[in-house]
Amino acid sequence: MGKYILKRIGYMFVVLLILSFLMYLIYNLVPNNRAYTDARSEYQSQARGQNANLLDFDEIYLKYQRQYGTETNNLAIRYLRWVGVYPLYDGSYNGLLQGNFGYSYEYKKDVIEVIGAPMKNTIFINIFATILALAITIPLGIICAVKKGSKGDQAMQVVTILGYSLPTFLFAILGIWIFCSLLGIFPPSGMKTPGSNYTGWKYFIDRLYYISLPLIVMTFCSLGSMTRYVRASMIDALSMDCIRTARAKGVREKAVIYSHAWRNALIPVVTLVVGWFLGIFAGSLIFEQMFGLNGMGDLMISSLRKADFDVVMLVQMFYVIMSLLGNLIIDIVYGLVDPRVRVNK
């Protein structure tokens, strides 16, 4: 298993290089030149100050091109400089590997500082929604499979079809109308009480109160697909010969369901569950827009609209890494769940 993991990490590294190079090529086709922007700003600043030693614009532009490693038209060299494995004009290295993740002109600070708060907000919201949804959908799917065809199962199928079919923004609108306009229980948007500077436990309670409505809506929207998925997997597992044999041998029904059937049903469910947890970092654009949440999805779209491409590049690189790690984690979890799929060579 160890050799297999090392081999997969090697494949992941190759895929990461290819995808990052393709992304770099794509964003180099966009008419956005950081060196030109900084050079023009410095030139105009000197001109307004009537500096006696006013430099020629081309000299300033070349200085910034060398600083950012874009004085050459060779895209391969520029990409390697961006990564941080090829020296700049002065022989120094200043790329991703050296901690230079770019600069946001919209926020006037380094990109790594820009994504910090949205990342925390996205994780804070989605981790509660994911855990709550799994805690509801997995037992619910098992019960529906065990009691297949009962009135409760039929009623739940209707509910899950509604949750699976209707768009998420419609549930968000209904949630705002019911819980905010009619009942006045929750605030319609925001992340905290305006003007508050709570700390510690009070800060946590205030944040939890403001994300309660998005949490309820996100959990309800997740019930449909996951419940039906678990139910279908359990129905297939309960029809296996080994389950019938266990029942014929007099094994307790709870042991049959949760020890034998659930473990066989877990194989296809693992992919969806791990994908959910990895999706915590991506954020949800619809919910963040409708509830006024400062998260990763909202940051991604706003950065694209404002041509803040250093932010976009770093966020997309992060998503690529998380996707590659997710595939590796899924394969490892497969081996932990079912010894039959373990790789020993």
Coordinates of C-alpha atoms in Angstrom, one line a residue:
M1 CA 0.0 0.0 0.0
G2 CA 2.9 2.3 0.8
K3 CA 4.4 1.9 -2.7
Y4 CA 1.0 2.5 -4.3
I5 CA 0.6 5.7 -2.4
L6 CA 4.1 6.9 -3.4
K7 CA 3.4 6.1 -7.0
R8 CA 0.0 7.9 -6.9
I9 CA 1.8 11.0 -5.3
G10 CA 4.2 10.9 -8.3
Y11 CA 1.3 10.8 -10.8
M12 CA -0.4 13.6 -8.9
F13 CA 2.8 15.8 -9.1
V14 CA 2.9 15.3 -12.9
V15 CA -0.8 16.1 -13.3
L16 CA -0.3 19.2 -11.1
L17 CA 2.5 20.4 -13.3
I18 CA 0.5 20.0 -16.5
L19 CA -2.7 21.6 -15.1
S20 CA -0.8 24.5 -13.5
F21 CA 1.1 25.2 -16.8
L22 CA -2.2 25.1 -18.8
M23 CA -3.8 27.6 -16.3
Y24 CA -0.7 29.8 -16.6
L25 CA -1.0 29.8 -20.4
I26 CA -4.7 30.6 -20.3
Y27 CA -4.3 33.6 -17.9
N28 CA -1.3 34.8 -20.0
L29 CA -3.7 35.2 -22.9
V30 CA -5.8 37.6 -20.8
P31 CA -4.9 41.3 -21.5
N32 CA -3.5 41.9 -18.0
N33 CA 0.1 43.1 -17.4
R34 CA 1.2 43.6 -13.8
A35 CA 4.5 45.1 -14.8
Y36 CA 2.9 47.6 -17.1
T37 CA 0.4 48.6 -14.4
D38 CA 3.0 49.2 -11.8
A39 CA 5.3 51.0 -14.2
R40 CA 2.6 53.4 -15.3
S41 CA 1.7 54.1 -11.7
E42 CA 5.3 54.9 -10.8
Y43 CA 5.7 57.0 -14.0
Q44 CA 2.6 59.1 -13.3
S45 CA 3.6 59.5 -9.7
Q46 CA 7.0 60.9 -10.7
A47 CA 5.4 63.1 -13.3
R48 CA 3.0 64.6 -10.8
G49 CA 5.8 65.2 -8.4
Q50 CA 7.9 66.9 -11.1
N51 CA 10.9 64.8 -10.3
A52 CA 14.1 66.2 -11.8
N53 CA 15.4 62.6 -12.3
L54 CA 12.3 61.5 -14.2
L55 CA 13.1 58.1 -15.7
D56 CA 11.9 57.1 -19.2
F57 CA 8.8 54.9 -19.1
D58 CA 10.5 52.1 -20.9
E59 CA 13.2 51.9 -18.3
I60 CA 10.6 51.7 -15.5
Y61 CA 8.7 49.1 -17.4
L62 CA 11.8 47.0 -18.0
K63 CA 12.6 47.3 -14.2
Y64 CA 9.2 45.8 -13.3
Q65 CA 9.4 43.2 -16.0
R66 CA 12.7 42.0 -14.6
Q67 CA 11.2 42.1 -11.1
Y68 CA 8.3 39.9 -12.1
G69 CA 10.3 37.7 -14.5
T70 CA 8.3 38.7 -17.6
E71 CA 11.0 40.5 -19.7
T72 CA 11.2 37.4 -21.9
N73 CA 8.5 36.1 -24.3
N74 CA 9.4 32.5 -23.5
L75 CA 6.4 31.2 -21.7
A76 CA 8.2 28.1 -20.3
I77 CA 10.8 30.3 -18.6
R78 CA 8.1 32.7 -17.3
Y79 CA 6.1 29.7 -15.9
L80 CA 9.2 28.3 -14.2
R81 CA 9.9 31.7 -12.6
W82 CA 6.3 31.9 -11.5
V83 CA 6.7 28.5 -9.8
G84 CA 10.0 29.5 -8.3
V85 CA 12.4 27.0 -9.9
Y86 CA 14.1 29.3 -12.5
P87 CA 16.1 32.4 -11.5
L88 CA 15.1 36.0 -12.3
Y89 CA 17.2 38.5 -14.0
D90 CA 19.4 39.1 -10.9
G91 CA 19.8 35.4 -10.1
S92 CA 17.2 35.4 -7.3
Y93 CA 14.2 33.1 -7.0
N94 CA 10.7 34.6 -6.2
G95 CA 7.9 32.2 -7.0
L96 CA 5.2 30.1 -5.4
L97 CA 7.8 27.8 -3.8
Q98 CA 9.4 30.9 -2.1
G99 CA 6.0 32.0 -0.7
N100 CA 5.2 34.7 -3.4
F101 CA 1.6 33.9 -4.2
G102 CA 0.9 37.2 -6.0
Y103 CA -0.5 40.6 -5.2
S104 CA -4.2 41.7 -5.3
Y105 CA -4.6 45.1 -6.9
E106 CA -8.3 45.2 -5.8
Y107 CA -7.5 44.7 -2.1
K108 CA -4.1 46.3 -2.1
K109 CA -2.3 43.5 -0.3
D110 CA -0.8 40.0 -0.9
V111 CA -3.1 37.3 -2.2
I112 CA -2.4 35.0 0.7
E113 CA -3.9 37.7 3.1
V114 CA -6.9 38.2 0.8
I115 CA -8.1 34.5 0.9
G116 CA -7.6 34.1 4.6
A117 CA -10.9 35.5 5.9
P118 CA -13.1 34.0 3.1
M119 CA -11.5 30.5 3.6
K120 CA -12.2 30.6 7.4
N121 CA -15.8 31.7 6.7
T122 CA -16.4 29.0 4.1
I123 CA -14.9 26.2 6.3
F124 CA -16.8 27.5 9.4
I125 CA -20.2 27.4 7.5
N126 CA -19.7 24.3 5.4
I127 CA -18.2 22.0 8.0
F128 CA -21.4 22.4 10.1
A129 CA -23.6 21.8 7.1
T130 CA -21.6 18.8 6.0
I131 CA -21.5 17.1 9.4
L132 CA -25.2 17.8 10.0
A133 CA -26.3 16.6 6.6
L134 CA -24.3 13.3 7.0
A135 CA -25.7 12.8 10.5
I136 CA -29.2 13.0 9.1
T137 CA -28.9 11.4 5.6
I138 CA -26.9 8.3 6.4
P139 CA -29.3 6.9 9.1
L140 CA -32.3 8.1 7.1
G141 CA -31.0 6.2 4.0
I142 CA -30.4 3.1 6.0
I143 CA -33.9 3.2 7.6
C144 CA -35.5 3.7 4.2
A145 CA -33.6 0.8 2.7
V146 CA -34.5 -1.6 5.6
K147 CA -38.1 -0.6 5.5
K148 CA -38.3 -0.4 1.7
G149 CA -41.9 0.1 0.4
S150 CA -43.3 1.2 3.7
K151 CA -45.4 4.4 3.9
G152 CA -42.5 6.2 5.6
D153 CA -40.2 5.2 2.8
Q154 CA -42.6 6.4 0.2
A155 CA -43.1 9.7 2.0
M156 CA -39.4 10.2 2.3
Q157 CA -38.9 9.5 -1.4
V158 CA -41.3 12.3 -2.3
V159 CA -39.4 14.7 0.1
T160 CA -36.0 13.7 -1.3
I161 CA -37.2 14.1 -4.9
L162 CA -38.3 17.6 -4.1
G163 CA -35.0 18.4 -2.4
Y164 CA -33.1 16.8 -5.3
S165 CA -35.1 18.4 -8.2
L166 CA -35.8 22.0 -7.1
P167 CA -33.0 24.6 -7.5
T168 CA -31.1 25.6 -4.4
F169 CA -31.8 29.3 -4.8
L170 CA -35.5 28.6 -4.5
F171 CA -35.0 27.0 -1.1
A172 CA -32.9 30.0 -0.1
I173 CA -35.7 32.4 -1.1
L174 CA -38.3 30.4 0.8
G175 CA -36.0 30.2 3.8
I176 CA -35.6 34.0 3.9
W177 CA -39.3 34.5 3.4
I178 CA -40.4 32.1 6.1
F179 CA -37.7 32.5 8.8
C180 CA -36.9 36.2 8.3
S181 CA -40.0 37.9 6.9
L182 CA -42.8 35.9 8.5
L183 CA -41.3 34.5 11.7
G184 CA -38.5 37.0 12.3
I185 CA -36.3 34.3 13.8
F186 CA -33.1 34.7 11.9
P187 CA -31.3 37.7 10.2
P188 CA -31.5 37.6 6.3
S189 CA -27.8 38.1 5.7
G190 CA -24.4 38.9 7.2
M191 CA -21.8 37.0 9.3
K192 CA -22.1 38.8 12.6
T193 CA -24.0 41.5 14.5
P194 CA -23.2 44.9 12.9
G195 CA -20.7 46.9 15.0
S196 CA -20.0 44.0 17.4
N197 CA -16.6 43.1 18.6
Y198 CA -17.4 39.9 20.5
T199 CA -14.6 37.4 21.5
G200 CA -14.5 33.9 22.7
W201 CA -17.7 32.0 23.3
K202 CA -19.9 35.0 22.6
Y203 CA -18.3 35.5 19.2
F204 CA -18.9 31.8 18.4
I205 CA -22.6 32.0 19.4
D206 CA -23.1 35.2 17.4
R207 CA -21.6 33.7 14.3
L208 CA -23.6 30.5 14.7
Y209 CA -26.8 32.6 15.0
Y210 CA -26.1 34.4 11.8
I211 CA -25.3 31.2 9.8
S212 CA -28.2 29.2 11.2
L213 CA -30.5 30.0 8.3
P214 CA -27.9 29.2 5.6
L215 CA -27.0 26.1 7.5
I216 CA -30.7 24.9 7.6
V217 CA -31.1 25.6 3.9
M218 CA -27.8 24.0 2.9
T219 CA -28.6 20.9 5.0
F220 CA -32.1 20.5 3.5
C221 CA -30.8 20.9 -0.1
S222 CA -28.3 18.1 0.7
L223 CA -30.9 15.6 2.0
G224 CA -32.3 14.6 -1.4
S225 CA -29.2 13.3 -3.2
M226 CA -27.4 11.7 -0.3
T227 CA -30.4 10.0 1.2
R228 CA -31.3 8.4 -2.1
Y229 CA -27.7 7.4 -2.7
V230 CA -27.4 5.7 0.7
R231 CA -30.8 4.0 0.3
A232 CA -29.9 2.6 -3.2
S233 CA -26.5 1.3 -1.9
M234 CA -28.1 -0.3 1.1
I235 CA -30.8 -2.0 -1.0
D236 CA -28.1 -3.5 -3.2
A237 CA -26.1 -4.7 -0.2
L238 CA -29.1 -6.2 1.6
S239 CA -29.8 -8.4 -1.5
M240 CA -26.4 -10.0 -1.5
D241 CA -25.9 -13.7 -0.8
C242 CA -23.7 -13.1 2.2
I243 CA -26.5 -11.1 3.9
R244 CA -29.0 -13.9 3.3
T245 CA -26.4 -16.4 4.7
A246 CA -25.9 -14.3 7.8
R247 CA -29.6 -14.1 8.5
A248 CA -29.9 -17.9 7.9
K249 CA -27.2 -18.5 10.5
G250 CA -29.2 -16.5 13.0
V251 CA -27.1 -13.3 13.2
R252 CA -28.9 -10.5 14.9
E253 CA -30.6 -8.1 12.5
K254 CA -28.7 -5.0 13.8
A255 CA -25.4 -6.9 13.2
V256 CA -26.6 -7.8 9.7
I257 CA -27.5 -4.2 8.9
Y258 CA -24.7 -2.2 10.5
S259 CA -21.9 -4.7 10.4
H260 CA -22.4 -6.6 7.2
A261 CA -24.7 -4.7 4.8
W262 CA -23.6 -1.2 5.7
R263 CA -19.9 -2.0 5.2
N264 CA -20.7 -3.4 1.7
A265 CA -22.9 -0.4 0.9
L266 CA -20.2 2.0 2.1
I267 CA -17.9 1.5 -1.0
P268 CA -20.0 3.7 -3.4
V269 CA -21.0 6.1 -0.7
V270 CA -17.3 6.9 0.2
T271 CA -16.8 8.8 -3.0
L272 CA -19.7 11.1 -2.3
V273 CA -18.8 11.6 1.3
V274 CA -15.2 12.5 0.7
G275 CA -16.2 14.8 -2.1
W276 CA -18.5 16.6 0.3
F277 CA -15.7 17.1 2.8
L278 CA -13.4 18.4 0.1
G279 CA -16.1 20.7 -1.1
I280 CA -15.9 22.5 2.2
F281 CA -13.0 24.5 0.9
A282 CA -14.6 25.5 -2.3
G283 CA -17.6 27.3 -0.9
S284 CA -21.0 27.7 -2.3
L285 CA -21.5 30.7 -4.6
I286 CA -25.3 30.7 -4.6
F287 CA -25.6 30.6 -0.8
E288 CA -22.8 33.1 -0.3
Q289 CA -24.4 35.6 -2.7
M290 CA -28.0 35.2 -1.3
F291 CA -27.1 35.4 2.4
G292 CA -24.3 37.9 2.1
L293 CA -21.5 35.5 3.2
N294 CA -17.9 36.4 2.5
G295 CA -16.7 33.0 1.3
M296 CA -14.4 31.4 -1.3
G297 CA -17.1 31.1 -4.0
D298 CA -18.0 34.8 -3.7
L299 CA -14.3 35.8 -3.7
M300 CA -13.7 33.7 -6.9
I301 CA -16.5 35.4 -8.9
S302 CA -15.7 38.9 -7.7
S303 CA -12.0 38.5 -8.5
L304 CA -12.9 37.3 -12.0
R305 CA -15.2 40.3 -12.5
K306 CA -12.5 42.7 -11.3
A307 CA -9.7 41.1 -13.3
D308 CA -7.8 40.3 -10.1
F309 CA -6.1 37.3 -11.7
D310 CA -3.4 36.7 -9.1
V311 CA -6.3 35.8 -6.6
V312 CA -8.0 33.7 -9.3
M313 CA -4.8 31.8 -10.1
L314 CA -4.1 30.9 -6.4
V315 CA -7.7 29.9 -5.7
Q316 CA -7.8 27.6 -8.8
M317 CA -4.4 26.1 -7.9
F318 CA -5.7 25.3 -4.5
Y319 CA -8.8 23.6 -6.0
V320 CA -6.6 21.5 -8.3
I321 CA -4.5 20.4 -5.3
M322 CA -7.6 19.6 -3.3
S323 CA -9.1 17.5 -6.1
L324 CA -5.9 15.5 -6.6
L325 CA -5.6 14.9 -2.9
G326 CA -9.3 13.9 -2.8
N327 CA -8.8 11.2 -5.4
L328 CA -5.9 9.8 -3.3
I329 CA -7.9 9.9 -0.1
I330 CA -10.9 8.1 -1.7
D331 CA -8.6 5.3 -2.9
I332 CA -7.1 4.9 0.6
V333 CA -10.5 4.9 2.3
Y334 CA -11.6 2.3 -0.2
G335 CA -8.9 0.0 1.1
L336 CA -9.7 0.8 4.8
V337 CA -13.4 0.1 4.2
D338 CA -13.1 -3.1 2.1
P339 CA -9.9 -5.2 2.3
R340 CA -10.7 -6.7 -1.1
V341 CA -9.7 -3.5 -2.9
R342 CA -6.4 -2.9 -1.0
V343 CA -3.3 -2.7 -3.0
N344 CA -0.3 -4.5 -1.5
K345 CA 2.2 -4.2 -4.4

